[in-house]
Short mmCIF file of C-alpha atoms in Angstrom, two decimals:
data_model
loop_
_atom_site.label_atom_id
_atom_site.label_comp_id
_atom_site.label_asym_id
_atom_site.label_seq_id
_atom_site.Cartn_x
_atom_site.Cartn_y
_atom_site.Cartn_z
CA UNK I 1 27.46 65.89 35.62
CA UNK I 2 26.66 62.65 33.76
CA UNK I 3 26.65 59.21 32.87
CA UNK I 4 25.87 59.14 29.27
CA UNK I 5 28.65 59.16 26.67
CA UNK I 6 31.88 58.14 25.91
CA UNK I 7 35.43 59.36 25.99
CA UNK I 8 35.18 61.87 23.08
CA UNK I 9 38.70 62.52 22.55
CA UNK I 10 41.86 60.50 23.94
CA UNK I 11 43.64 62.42 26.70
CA UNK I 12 45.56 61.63 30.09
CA UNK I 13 42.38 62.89 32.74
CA UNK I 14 38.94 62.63 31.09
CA UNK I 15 36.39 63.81 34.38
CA UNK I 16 32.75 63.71 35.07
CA UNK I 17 30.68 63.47 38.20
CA UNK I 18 27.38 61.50 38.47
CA UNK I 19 24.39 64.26 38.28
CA UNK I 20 23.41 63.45 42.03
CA UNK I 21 26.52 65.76 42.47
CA UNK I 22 24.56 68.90 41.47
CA UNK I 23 22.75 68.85 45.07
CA UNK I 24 26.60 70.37 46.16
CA UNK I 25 26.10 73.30 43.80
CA UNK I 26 22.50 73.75 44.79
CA UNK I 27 23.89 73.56 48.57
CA UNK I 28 26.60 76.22 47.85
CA UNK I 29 24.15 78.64 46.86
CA UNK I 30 25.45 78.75 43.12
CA UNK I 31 23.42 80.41 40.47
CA UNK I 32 25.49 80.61 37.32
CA UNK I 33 28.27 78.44 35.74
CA UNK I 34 30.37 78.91 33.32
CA UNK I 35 30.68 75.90 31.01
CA UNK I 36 33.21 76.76 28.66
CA UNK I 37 36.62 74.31 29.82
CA UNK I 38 38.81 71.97 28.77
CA UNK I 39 36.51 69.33 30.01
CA UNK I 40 33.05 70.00 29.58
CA UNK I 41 33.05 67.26 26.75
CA UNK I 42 35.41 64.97 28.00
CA UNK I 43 32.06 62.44 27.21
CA UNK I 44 30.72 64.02 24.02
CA UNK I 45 27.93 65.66 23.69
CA UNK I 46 25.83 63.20 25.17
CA UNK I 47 27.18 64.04 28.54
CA UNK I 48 27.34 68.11 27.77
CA UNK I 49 23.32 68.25 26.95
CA UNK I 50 22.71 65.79 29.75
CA UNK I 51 24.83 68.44 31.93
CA UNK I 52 22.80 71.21 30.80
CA UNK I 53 19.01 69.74 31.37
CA UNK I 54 20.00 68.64 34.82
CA UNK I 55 21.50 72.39 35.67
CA UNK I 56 17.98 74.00 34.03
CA UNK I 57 15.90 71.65 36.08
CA UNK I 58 17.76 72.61 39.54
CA UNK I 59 17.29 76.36 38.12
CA UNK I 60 20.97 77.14 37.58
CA UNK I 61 21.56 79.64 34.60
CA UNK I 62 25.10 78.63 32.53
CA UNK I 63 26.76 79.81 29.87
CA UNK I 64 29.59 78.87 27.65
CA UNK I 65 28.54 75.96 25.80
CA UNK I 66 25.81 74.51 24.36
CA UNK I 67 23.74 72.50 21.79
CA UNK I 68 24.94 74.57 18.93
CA UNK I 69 27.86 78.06 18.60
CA UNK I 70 24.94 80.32 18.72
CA UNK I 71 23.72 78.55 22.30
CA UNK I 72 27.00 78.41 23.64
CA UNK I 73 27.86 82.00 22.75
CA UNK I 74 24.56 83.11 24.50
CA UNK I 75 24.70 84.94 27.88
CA UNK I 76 23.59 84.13 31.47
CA UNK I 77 21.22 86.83 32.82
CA UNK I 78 20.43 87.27 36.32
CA UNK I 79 18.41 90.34 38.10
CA UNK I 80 19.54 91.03 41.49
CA UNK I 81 18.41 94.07 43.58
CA UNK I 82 16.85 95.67 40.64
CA UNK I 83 20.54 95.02 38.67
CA UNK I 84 20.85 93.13 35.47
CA UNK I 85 24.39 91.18 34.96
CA UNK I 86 25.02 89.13 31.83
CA UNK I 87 27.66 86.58 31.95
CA UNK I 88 29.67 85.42 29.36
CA UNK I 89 32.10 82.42 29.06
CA UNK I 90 34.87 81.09 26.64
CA UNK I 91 37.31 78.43 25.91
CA UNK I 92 41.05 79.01 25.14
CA UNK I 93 42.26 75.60 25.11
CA UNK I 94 42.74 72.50 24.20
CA UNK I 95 41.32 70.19 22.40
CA UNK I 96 39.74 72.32 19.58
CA UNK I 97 37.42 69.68 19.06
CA UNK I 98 35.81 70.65 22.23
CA UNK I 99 34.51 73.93 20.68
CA UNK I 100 30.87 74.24 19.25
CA UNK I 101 30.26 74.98 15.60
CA UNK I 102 26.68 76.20 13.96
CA UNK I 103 25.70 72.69 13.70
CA UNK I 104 27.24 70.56 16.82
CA UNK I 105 27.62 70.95 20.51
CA UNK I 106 30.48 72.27 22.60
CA UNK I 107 32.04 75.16 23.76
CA UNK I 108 32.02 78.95 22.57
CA UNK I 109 35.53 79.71 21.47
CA UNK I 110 37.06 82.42 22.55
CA UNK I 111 38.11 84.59 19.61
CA UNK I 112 38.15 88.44 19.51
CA UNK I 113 35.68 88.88 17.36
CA UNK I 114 32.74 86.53 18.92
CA UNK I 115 33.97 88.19 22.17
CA UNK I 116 33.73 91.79 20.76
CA UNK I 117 30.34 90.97 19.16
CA UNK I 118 28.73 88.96 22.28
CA UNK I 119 29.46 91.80 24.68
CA UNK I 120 28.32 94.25 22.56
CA UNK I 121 25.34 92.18 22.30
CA UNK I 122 24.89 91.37 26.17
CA UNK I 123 25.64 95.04 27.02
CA UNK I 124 22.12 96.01 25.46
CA UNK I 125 20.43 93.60 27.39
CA UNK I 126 22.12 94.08 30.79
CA UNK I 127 23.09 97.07 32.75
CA UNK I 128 26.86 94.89 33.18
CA UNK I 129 28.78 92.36 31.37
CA UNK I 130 31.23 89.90 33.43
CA UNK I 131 33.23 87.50 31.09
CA UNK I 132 34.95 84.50 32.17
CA UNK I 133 37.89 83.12 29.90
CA UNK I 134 39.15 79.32 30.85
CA UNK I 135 43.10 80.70 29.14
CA UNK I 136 46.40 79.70 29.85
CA UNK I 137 48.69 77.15 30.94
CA UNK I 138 49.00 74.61 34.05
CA UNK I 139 51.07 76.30 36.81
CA UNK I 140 51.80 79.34 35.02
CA UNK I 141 51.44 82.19 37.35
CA UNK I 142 52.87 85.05 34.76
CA UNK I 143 49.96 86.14 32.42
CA UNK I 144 50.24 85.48 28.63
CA UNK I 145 50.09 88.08 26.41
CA UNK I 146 47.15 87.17 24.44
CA UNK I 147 45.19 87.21 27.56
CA UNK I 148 45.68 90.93 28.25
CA UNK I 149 44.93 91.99 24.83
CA UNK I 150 41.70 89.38 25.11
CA UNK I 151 40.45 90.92 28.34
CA UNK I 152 40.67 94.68 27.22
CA UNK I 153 38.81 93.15 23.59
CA UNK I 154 36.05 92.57 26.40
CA UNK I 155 36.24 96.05 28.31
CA UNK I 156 36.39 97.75 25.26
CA UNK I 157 33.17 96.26 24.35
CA UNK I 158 31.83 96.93 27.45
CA UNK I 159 32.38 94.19 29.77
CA UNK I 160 33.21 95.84 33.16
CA UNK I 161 35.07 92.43 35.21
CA UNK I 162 37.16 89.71 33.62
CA UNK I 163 37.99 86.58 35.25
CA UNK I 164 40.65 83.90 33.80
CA UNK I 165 40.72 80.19 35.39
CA UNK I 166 42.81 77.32 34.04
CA UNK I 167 46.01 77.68 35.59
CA UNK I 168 45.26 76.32 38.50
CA UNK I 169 47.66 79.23 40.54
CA UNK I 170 46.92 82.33 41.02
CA UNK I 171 47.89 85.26 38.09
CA UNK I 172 47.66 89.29 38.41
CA UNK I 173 45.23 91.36 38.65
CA UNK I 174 44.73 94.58 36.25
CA UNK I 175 42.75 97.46 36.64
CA UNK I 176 41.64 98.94 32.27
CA UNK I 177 39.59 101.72 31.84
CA UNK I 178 35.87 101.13 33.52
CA UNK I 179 36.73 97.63 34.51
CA UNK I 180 38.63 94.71 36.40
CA UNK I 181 40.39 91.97 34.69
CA UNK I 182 41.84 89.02 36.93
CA UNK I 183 43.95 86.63 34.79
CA UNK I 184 43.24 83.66 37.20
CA UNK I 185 41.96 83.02 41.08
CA UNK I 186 43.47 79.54 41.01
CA UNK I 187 41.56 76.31 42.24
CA UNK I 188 38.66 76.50 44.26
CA UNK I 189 37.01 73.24 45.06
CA UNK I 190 39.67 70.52 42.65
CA UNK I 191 40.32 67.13 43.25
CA UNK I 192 44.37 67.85 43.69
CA UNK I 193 46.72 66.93 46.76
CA UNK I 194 49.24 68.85 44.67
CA UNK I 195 52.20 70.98 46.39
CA UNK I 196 52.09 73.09 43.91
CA UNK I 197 48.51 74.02 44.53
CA UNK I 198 47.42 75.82 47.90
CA UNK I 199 46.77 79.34 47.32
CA UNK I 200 43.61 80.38 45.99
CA UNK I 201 41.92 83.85 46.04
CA UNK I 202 38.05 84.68 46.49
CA UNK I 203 36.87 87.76 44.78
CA UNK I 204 33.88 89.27 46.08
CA UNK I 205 32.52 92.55 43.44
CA UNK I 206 30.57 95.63 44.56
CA UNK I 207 27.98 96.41 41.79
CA UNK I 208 25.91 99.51 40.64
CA UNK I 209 23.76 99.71 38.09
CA UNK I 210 26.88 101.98 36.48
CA UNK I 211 29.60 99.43 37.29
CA UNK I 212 32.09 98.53 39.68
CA UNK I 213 32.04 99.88 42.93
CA UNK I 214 34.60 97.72 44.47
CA UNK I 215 36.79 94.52 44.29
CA UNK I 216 37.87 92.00 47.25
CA UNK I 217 39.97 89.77 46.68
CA UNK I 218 40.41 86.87 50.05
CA UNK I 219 43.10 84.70 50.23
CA UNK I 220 42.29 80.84 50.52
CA UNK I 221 44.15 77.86 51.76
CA UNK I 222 42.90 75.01 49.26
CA UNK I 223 46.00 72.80 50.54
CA UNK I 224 43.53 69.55 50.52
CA UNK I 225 46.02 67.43 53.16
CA UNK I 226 44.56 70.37 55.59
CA UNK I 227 40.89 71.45 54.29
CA UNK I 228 40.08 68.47 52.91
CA UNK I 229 38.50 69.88 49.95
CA UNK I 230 36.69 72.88 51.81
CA UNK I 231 38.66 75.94 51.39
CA UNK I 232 39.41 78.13 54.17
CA UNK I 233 40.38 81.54 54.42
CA UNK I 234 43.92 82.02 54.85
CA UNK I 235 44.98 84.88 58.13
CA UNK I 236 48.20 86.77 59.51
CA UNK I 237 51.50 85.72 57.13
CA UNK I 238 49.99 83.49 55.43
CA UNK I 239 47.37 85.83 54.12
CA UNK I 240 49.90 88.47 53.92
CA UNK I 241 52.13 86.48 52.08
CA UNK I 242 49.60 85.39 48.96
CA UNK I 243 48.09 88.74 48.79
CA UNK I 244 51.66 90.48 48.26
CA UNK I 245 52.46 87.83 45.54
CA UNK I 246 48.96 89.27 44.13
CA UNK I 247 50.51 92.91 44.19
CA UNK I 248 53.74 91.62 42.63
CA UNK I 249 52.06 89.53 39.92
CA UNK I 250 49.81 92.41 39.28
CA UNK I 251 49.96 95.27 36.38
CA UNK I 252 52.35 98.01 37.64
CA UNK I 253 49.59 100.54 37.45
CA UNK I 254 47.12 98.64 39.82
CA UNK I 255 47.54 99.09 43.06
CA UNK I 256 46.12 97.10 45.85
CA UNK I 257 44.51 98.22 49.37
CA UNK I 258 46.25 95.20 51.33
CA UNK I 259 44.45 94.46 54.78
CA UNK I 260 45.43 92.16 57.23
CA UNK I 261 42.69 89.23 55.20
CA UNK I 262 42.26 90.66 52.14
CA UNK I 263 43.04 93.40 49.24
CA UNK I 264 41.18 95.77 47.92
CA UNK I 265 40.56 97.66 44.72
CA UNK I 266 37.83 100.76 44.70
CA UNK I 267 36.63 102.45 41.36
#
């Protein structure tokens, strides 16, 4: 959300919004961001610090990038019901340029070893970790490798949900140890009238102060020549049909609880 800046790096669809657009998030009830994509600095870092100052003055805790690597690699907290969840956020794409070093502003890449570490880290400070990845390609709906082995880097440090965006479709979902790892939900609110594009899922999480409790996930229809940019939940076949393209796309040993609007997971 900005108007400061210029095009920072040459590439087909550089985006921004003008900052009256936050009053949507505010609206929607949104409380945390994550920050690290593949166009958070489509402007420079003009735009990305103007970004962040107008989400802190409407009160709306982000994570992912920042003013520096140490800023962007810095968690989210929020207490809810006497629960504290730290959120994490990373970049796995391009351009590298994009990604913050010690000394300039961008995004926190997402290596192993800053994702090990941060965890770690946000695990002492909260009772749970959630860590969002922005991984993949366009209009792949078959999980990379490097995302598995990325996601259980996370659960292994003690991150107890995963959650991939970037390729736009919907990926699997994989149930590791203590936690929940889904490779990507697909679009939510995106300016696309694409074919390609229409299925979305919303995943709603059960929390204890131990961990999961449960996972929801709700098929959407996000085909904008119908909603018109305001998803709607999907019913009968057509829910049927997305959430048993979930199950196949899904790790053989996770096994969802299909209902006639959504599918389940319990821990």
């Amino acid at each position: 959300h900005s108007t400061k800046g210029d095009v920072y790096v040459e590439k087909t669809y550089p985006f921004r919004t003008h900052p009256q657009v936050v009053q949507a998030l505010t609206a929607g009830g949104l409380n945390v961001l994550s920050l690290a994509n593949n166009h958070i600095m489509d402007y420079g870092p003009e735009a990305l610090q103007e970004t962040i100052a107008l989400l802190e003055r409407h009160q709306i805790h982000h994570t992912g990038a920042g003013s520096n690597l140490a800023a962007a690699r810095s968690p989210a907290i929020i207490e809810k019901n006497g629960i504290k969840v730290a959120f994490l956020a990373y970049n796995n794409t391009f351009p590298l340029e994009f990604n913050a070093t010690p000394t300039q502003p961008g995004t926190a890449p997402g290596n192993a070893s800053y994702v090990a570490s941060d965890v770690k880290k946000a695990r002492s400070m909260a009772d749970l970790v959630i860590v969002s990845f922005h991984w993949s390609a366009e209009l792949l709906k078959e999980r990379k490798s490097y995302q598995a082995d990325l996601a259980k880097v996370a659960i292994n440090a003690g991150a107890h949900l995963v959650v991939g965006h970037h390729p736009h479709v919907i990926q699997g979902v994989e149930g590791y140890k203590h936690g929940l790892i889904a490779y990507s939900l697909g679009n939510f609110i995106f300016a696309s009238y694409s074919k390609r594009v229409q299925d979305a899922l919303l995943l709603q999480v059960r929390l204890t102060p131990s961990g999961l409790k449960s996972a929801a996930f709700y098929p959407l229809n996000i085909n904008n020549h119908q909603v018109h940019f305001q998803p709607q939940p999907l019913l009968a076949e057509e829910a049927k049909r997305v959430l048993e393209e979930l199950q196949t796309l899904s790790h053989p040993s996770t096994t969802l609880e299909i209902s006639p609007t959504y599918a389940i997971i319990d821990f």
